[in-house]
mmCIF file of C-alpha atoms in Angstrom:
data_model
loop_
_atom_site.group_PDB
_atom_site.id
_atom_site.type_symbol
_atom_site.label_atom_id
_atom_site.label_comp_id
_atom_site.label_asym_id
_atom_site.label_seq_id
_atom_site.Cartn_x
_atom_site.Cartn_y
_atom_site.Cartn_z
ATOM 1 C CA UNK A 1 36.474 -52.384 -56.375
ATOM 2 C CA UNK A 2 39.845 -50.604 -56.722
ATOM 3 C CA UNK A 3 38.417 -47.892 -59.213
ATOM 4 C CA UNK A 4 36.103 -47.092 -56.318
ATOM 5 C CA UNK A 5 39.021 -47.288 -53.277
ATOM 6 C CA UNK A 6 41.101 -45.425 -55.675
ATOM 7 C CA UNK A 7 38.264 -42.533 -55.812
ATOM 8 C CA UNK A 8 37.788 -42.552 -52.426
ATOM 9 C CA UNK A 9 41.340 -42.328 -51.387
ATOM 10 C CA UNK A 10 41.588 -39.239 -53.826
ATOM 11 C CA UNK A 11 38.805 -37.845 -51.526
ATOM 12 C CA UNK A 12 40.271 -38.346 -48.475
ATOM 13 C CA UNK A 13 43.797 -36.667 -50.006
ATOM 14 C CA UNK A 14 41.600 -33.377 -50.472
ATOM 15 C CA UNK A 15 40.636 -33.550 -46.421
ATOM 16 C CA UNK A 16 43.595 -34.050 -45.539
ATOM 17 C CA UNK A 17 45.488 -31.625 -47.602
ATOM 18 C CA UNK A 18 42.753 -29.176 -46.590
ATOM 19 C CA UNK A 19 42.944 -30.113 -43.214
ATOM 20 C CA UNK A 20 46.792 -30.146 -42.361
ATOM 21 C CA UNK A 21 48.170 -27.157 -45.183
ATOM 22 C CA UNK A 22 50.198 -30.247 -46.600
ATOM 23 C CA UNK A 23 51.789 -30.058 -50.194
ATOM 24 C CA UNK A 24 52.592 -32.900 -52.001
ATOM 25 C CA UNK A 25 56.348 -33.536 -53.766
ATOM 26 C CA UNK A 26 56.528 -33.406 -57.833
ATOM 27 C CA UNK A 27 56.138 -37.289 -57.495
ATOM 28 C CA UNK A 28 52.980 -37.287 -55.655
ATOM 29 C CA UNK A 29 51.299 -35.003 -57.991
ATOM 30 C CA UNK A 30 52.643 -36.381 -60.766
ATOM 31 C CA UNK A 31 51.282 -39.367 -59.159
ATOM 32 C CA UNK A 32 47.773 -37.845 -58.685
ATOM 33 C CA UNK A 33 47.410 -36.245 -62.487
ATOM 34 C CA UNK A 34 47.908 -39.697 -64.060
ATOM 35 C CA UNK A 35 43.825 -39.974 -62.654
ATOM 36 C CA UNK A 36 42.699 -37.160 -64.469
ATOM 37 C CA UNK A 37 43.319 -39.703 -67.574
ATOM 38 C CA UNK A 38 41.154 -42.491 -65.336
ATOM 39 C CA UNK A 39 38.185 -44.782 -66.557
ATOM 40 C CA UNK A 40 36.266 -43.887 -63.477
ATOM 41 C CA UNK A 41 34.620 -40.543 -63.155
ATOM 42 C CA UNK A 42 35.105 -40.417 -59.192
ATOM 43 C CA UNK A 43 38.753 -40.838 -59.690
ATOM 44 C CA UNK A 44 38.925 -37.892 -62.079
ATOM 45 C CA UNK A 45 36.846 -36.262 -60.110
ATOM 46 C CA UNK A 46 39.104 -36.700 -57.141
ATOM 47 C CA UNK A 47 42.324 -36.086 -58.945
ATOM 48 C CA UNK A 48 40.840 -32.868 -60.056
ATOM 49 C CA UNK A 49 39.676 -31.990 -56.582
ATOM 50 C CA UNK A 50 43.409 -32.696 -55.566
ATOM 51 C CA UNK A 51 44.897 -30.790 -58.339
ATOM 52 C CA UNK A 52 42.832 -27.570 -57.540
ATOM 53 C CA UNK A 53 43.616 -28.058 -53.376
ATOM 54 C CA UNK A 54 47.391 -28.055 -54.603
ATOM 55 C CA UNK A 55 47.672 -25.667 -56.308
ATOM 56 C CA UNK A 56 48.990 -28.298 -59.307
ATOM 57 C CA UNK A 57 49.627 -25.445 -62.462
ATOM 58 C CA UNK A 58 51.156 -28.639 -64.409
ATOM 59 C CA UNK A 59 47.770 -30.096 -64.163
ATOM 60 C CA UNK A 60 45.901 -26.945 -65.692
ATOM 61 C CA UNK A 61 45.827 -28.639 -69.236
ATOM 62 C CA UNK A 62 44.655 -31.998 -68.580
ATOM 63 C CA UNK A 63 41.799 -30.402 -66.412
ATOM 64 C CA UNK A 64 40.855 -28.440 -69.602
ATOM 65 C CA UNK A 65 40.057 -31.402 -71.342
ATOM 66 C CA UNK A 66 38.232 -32.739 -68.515
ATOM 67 C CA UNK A 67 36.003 -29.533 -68.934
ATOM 68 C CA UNK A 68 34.160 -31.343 -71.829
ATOM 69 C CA UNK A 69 34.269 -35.057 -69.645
ATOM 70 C CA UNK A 70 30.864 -37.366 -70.219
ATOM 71 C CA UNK A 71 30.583 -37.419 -66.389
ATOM 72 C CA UNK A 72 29.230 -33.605 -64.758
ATOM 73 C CA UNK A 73 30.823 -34.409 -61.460
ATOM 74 C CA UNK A 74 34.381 -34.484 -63.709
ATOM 75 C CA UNK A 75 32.809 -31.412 -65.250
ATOM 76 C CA UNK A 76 32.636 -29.648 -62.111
ATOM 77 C CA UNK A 77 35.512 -30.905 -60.252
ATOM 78 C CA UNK A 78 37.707 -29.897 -62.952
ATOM 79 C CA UNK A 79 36.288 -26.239 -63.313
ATOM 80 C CA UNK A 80 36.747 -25.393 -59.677
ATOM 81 C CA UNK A 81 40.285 -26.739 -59.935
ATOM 82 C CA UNK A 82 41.109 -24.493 -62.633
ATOM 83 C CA UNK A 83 39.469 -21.753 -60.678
ATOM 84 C CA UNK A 84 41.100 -22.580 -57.773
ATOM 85 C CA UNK A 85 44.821 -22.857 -59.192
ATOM 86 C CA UNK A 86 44.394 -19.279 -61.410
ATOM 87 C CA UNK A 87 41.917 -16.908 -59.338
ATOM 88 C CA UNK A 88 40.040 -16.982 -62.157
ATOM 89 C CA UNK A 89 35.947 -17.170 -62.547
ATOM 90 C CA UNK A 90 35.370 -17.933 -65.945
ATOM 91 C CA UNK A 91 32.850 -20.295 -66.746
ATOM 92 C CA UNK A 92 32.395 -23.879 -67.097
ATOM 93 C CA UNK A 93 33.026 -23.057 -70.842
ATOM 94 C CA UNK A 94 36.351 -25.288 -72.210
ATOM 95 C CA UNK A 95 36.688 -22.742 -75.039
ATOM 96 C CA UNK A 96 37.694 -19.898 -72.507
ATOM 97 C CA UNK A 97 39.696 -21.615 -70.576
ATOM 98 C CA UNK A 98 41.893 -22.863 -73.786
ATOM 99 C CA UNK A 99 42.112 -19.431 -74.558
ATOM 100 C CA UNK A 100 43.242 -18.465 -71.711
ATOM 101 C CA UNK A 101 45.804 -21.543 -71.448
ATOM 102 C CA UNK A 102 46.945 -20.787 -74.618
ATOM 103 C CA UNK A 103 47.588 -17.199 -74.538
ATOM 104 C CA UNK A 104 49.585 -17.942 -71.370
ATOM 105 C CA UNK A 105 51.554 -20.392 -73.435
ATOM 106 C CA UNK A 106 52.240 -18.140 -76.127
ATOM 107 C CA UNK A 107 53.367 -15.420 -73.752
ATOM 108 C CA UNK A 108 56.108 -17.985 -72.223
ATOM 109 C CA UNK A 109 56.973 -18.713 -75.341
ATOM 110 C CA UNK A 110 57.291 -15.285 -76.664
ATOM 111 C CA UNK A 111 58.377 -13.218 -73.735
ATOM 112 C CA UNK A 112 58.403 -14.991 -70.229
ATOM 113 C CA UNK A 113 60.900 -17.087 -70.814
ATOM 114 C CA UNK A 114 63.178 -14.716 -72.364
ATOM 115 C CA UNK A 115 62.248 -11.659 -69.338
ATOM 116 C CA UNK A 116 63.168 -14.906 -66.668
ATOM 117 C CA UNK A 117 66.787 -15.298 -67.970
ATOM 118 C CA UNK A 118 67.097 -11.313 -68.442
ATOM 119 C CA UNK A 119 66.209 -10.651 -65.218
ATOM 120 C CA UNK A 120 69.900 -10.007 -63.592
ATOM 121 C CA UNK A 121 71.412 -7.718 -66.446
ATOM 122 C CA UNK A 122 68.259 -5.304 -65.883
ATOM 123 C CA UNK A 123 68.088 -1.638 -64.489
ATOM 124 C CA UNK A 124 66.429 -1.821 -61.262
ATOM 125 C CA UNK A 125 63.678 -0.088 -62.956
ATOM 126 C CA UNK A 126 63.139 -2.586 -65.297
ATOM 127 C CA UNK A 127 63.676 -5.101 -63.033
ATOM 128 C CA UNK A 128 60.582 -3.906 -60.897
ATOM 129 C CA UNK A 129 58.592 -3.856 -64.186
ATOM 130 C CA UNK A 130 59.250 -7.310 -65.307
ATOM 131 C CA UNK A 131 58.704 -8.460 -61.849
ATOM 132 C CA UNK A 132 55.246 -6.810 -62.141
ATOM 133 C CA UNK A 133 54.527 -8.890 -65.489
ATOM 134 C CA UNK A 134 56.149 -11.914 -64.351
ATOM 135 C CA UNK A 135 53.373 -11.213 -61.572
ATOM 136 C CA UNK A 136 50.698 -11.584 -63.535
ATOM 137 C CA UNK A 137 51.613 -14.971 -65.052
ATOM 138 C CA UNK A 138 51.733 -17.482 -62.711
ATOM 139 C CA UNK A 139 50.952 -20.590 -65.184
ATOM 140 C CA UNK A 140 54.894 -21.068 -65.291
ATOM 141 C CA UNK A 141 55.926 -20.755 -62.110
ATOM 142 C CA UNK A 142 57.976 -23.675 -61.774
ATOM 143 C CA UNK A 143 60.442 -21.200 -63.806
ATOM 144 C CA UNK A 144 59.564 -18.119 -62.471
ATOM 145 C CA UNK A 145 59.634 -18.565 -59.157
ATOM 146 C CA UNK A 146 63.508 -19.960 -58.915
ATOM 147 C CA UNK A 147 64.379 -17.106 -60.712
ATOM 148 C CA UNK A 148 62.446 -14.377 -58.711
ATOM 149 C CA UNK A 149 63.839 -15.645 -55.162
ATOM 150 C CA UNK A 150 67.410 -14.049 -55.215
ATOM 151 C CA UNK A 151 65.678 -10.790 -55.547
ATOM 152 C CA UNK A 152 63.924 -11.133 -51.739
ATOM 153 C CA UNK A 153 67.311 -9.840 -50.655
ATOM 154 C CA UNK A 154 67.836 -7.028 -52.583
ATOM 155 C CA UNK A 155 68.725 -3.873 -50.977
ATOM 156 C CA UNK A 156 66.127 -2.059 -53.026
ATOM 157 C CA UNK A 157 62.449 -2.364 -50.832
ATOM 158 C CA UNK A 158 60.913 -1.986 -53.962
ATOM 159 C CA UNK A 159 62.089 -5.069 -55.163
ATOM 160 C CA UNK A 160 61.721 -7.238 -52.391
ATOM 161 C CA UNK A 161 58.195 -6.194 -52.464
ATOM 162 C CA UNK A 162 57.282 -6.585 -56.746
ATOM 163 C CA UNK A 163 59.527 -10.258 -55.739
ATOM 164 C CA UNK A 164 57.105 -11.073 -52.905
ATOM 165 C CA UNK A 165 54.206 -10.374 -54.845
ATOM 166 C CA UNK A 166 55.414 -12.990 -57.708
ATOM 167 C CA UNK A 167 55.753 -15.356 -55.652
ATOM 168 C CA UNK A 168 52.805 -14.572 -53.447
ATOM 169 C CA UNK A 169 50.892 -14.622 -57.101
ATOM 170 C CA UNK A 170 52.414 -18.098 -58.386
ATOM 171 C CA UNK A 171 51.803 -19.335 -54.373
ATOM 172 C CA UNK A 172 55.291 -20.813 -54.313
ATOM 173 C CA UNK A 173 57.338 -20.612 -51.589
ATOM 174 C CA UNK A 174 60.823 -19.165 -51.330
#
C-alpha cells in the first residue's frame, strides 16, 4: 500500500506544482530524486514527472538511467523530464542523452567552471561573450547562476541583457 500512496502523492505534487507555479527547496527535491531509485515504477514515474515540472538539473543523471527502466511508463516519464528541464527533443534514446550529459560535464570541467570564477577580471567584451556561452549551458546552473546575478546591475545594457538571458536560460531566479 505505501508504494502505491507514495506514487500517487508524487502525482498529485506535479498538479499542484503545475497548478500554483510552486518550487520546491533543495530538501524537497532532494527528497523527491531519492524515488527515481524506487522499487515501484509509479513512484519513478512520479518522481520523474516532478523532476521535469521543477525544473530539477541535479536530477538529469539519474533520469538517464531511468531511460533504459523495465517499466515504459518510467521510460516515458523520464524522457519528457529530461526534455522538459533542457529544451531539448532528442529521442527516447539513453545513448544521446549520455552524450549530451557528458559533453556538458566535460565542458564544466574544462571551461565553465574556470569562465564562472573569471568572470569579474574580464573586459566587458569578454564578459558579454562568456555570458553568451555560459548561456548556452544551463546543466550547472546552481554555479552559474550565483555568479551571473551581480551583473543585472551593471551600467552596461548589454550586460544586463547577455545576464538576463543566462539566467532566463538556466530558469533560475535572481
Amino acid at each position: 500500500e505505501q508504494p502505491r500512496a507514495d506514487a500517487y502523492l508524487l502525482t498529485r505534487l506535479v498538479l499542484v506544482l503545475r497548478d500554483d507555479g510552486e518550487a520546491l527547496d533543495d530538501f524537497d527535491l532532494g527528497r523527491v530524486r531519492a524515488y527515481l531509485n524506487h522499487d515501484e515504477p509509479g513512484c519513478r514515474a512520479g518522481a520523474a514527472r516532478v523532476a521535469g515540472r521543477t525544473v530539477d538539473f541535479e536530477a538529469a543523471g539519474p533520469l538517464l538511467e531511468l531511460l533504459g527502466d523495465e517499466s515504459s511508463i518510467v521510460v516515458s516519464a523520464a524522457h519528457q523530464a529530461l526534455q522538459d528541464i533542457t529544451d531539448l527533443r532528442f529521442g527516447p534514446s539513453a545513448q544521446r542523452w549520455r552524450l549530451w550529459h557528458q559533453r556538458e560535464m566535460d565542458w564544466w570541467e574544462d571551461r565553465g567552471e574556470v569562465l564562472v570564477e573569471s568572470l569579474p577580471g574580464l573586459s566587458r567584451a569578454h564578459r558579454i561573450s562568456a555570458l553568451n556561452e555560459l548561456a548556452s549551458h544551463p546543466l550547472q546552473r546552481r554555479h552559474i547562476a550565483p555568479a551571473v546575478e551581480p551583473y543585472l546591475e551593471d551600467v552596461d545594457s548589454r550586460t544586463v541583457m547577455m545576464a538576463l538571458s543566462v539566467l532566463e536560460s538556466a530558469r533560475a531566479t535572481a
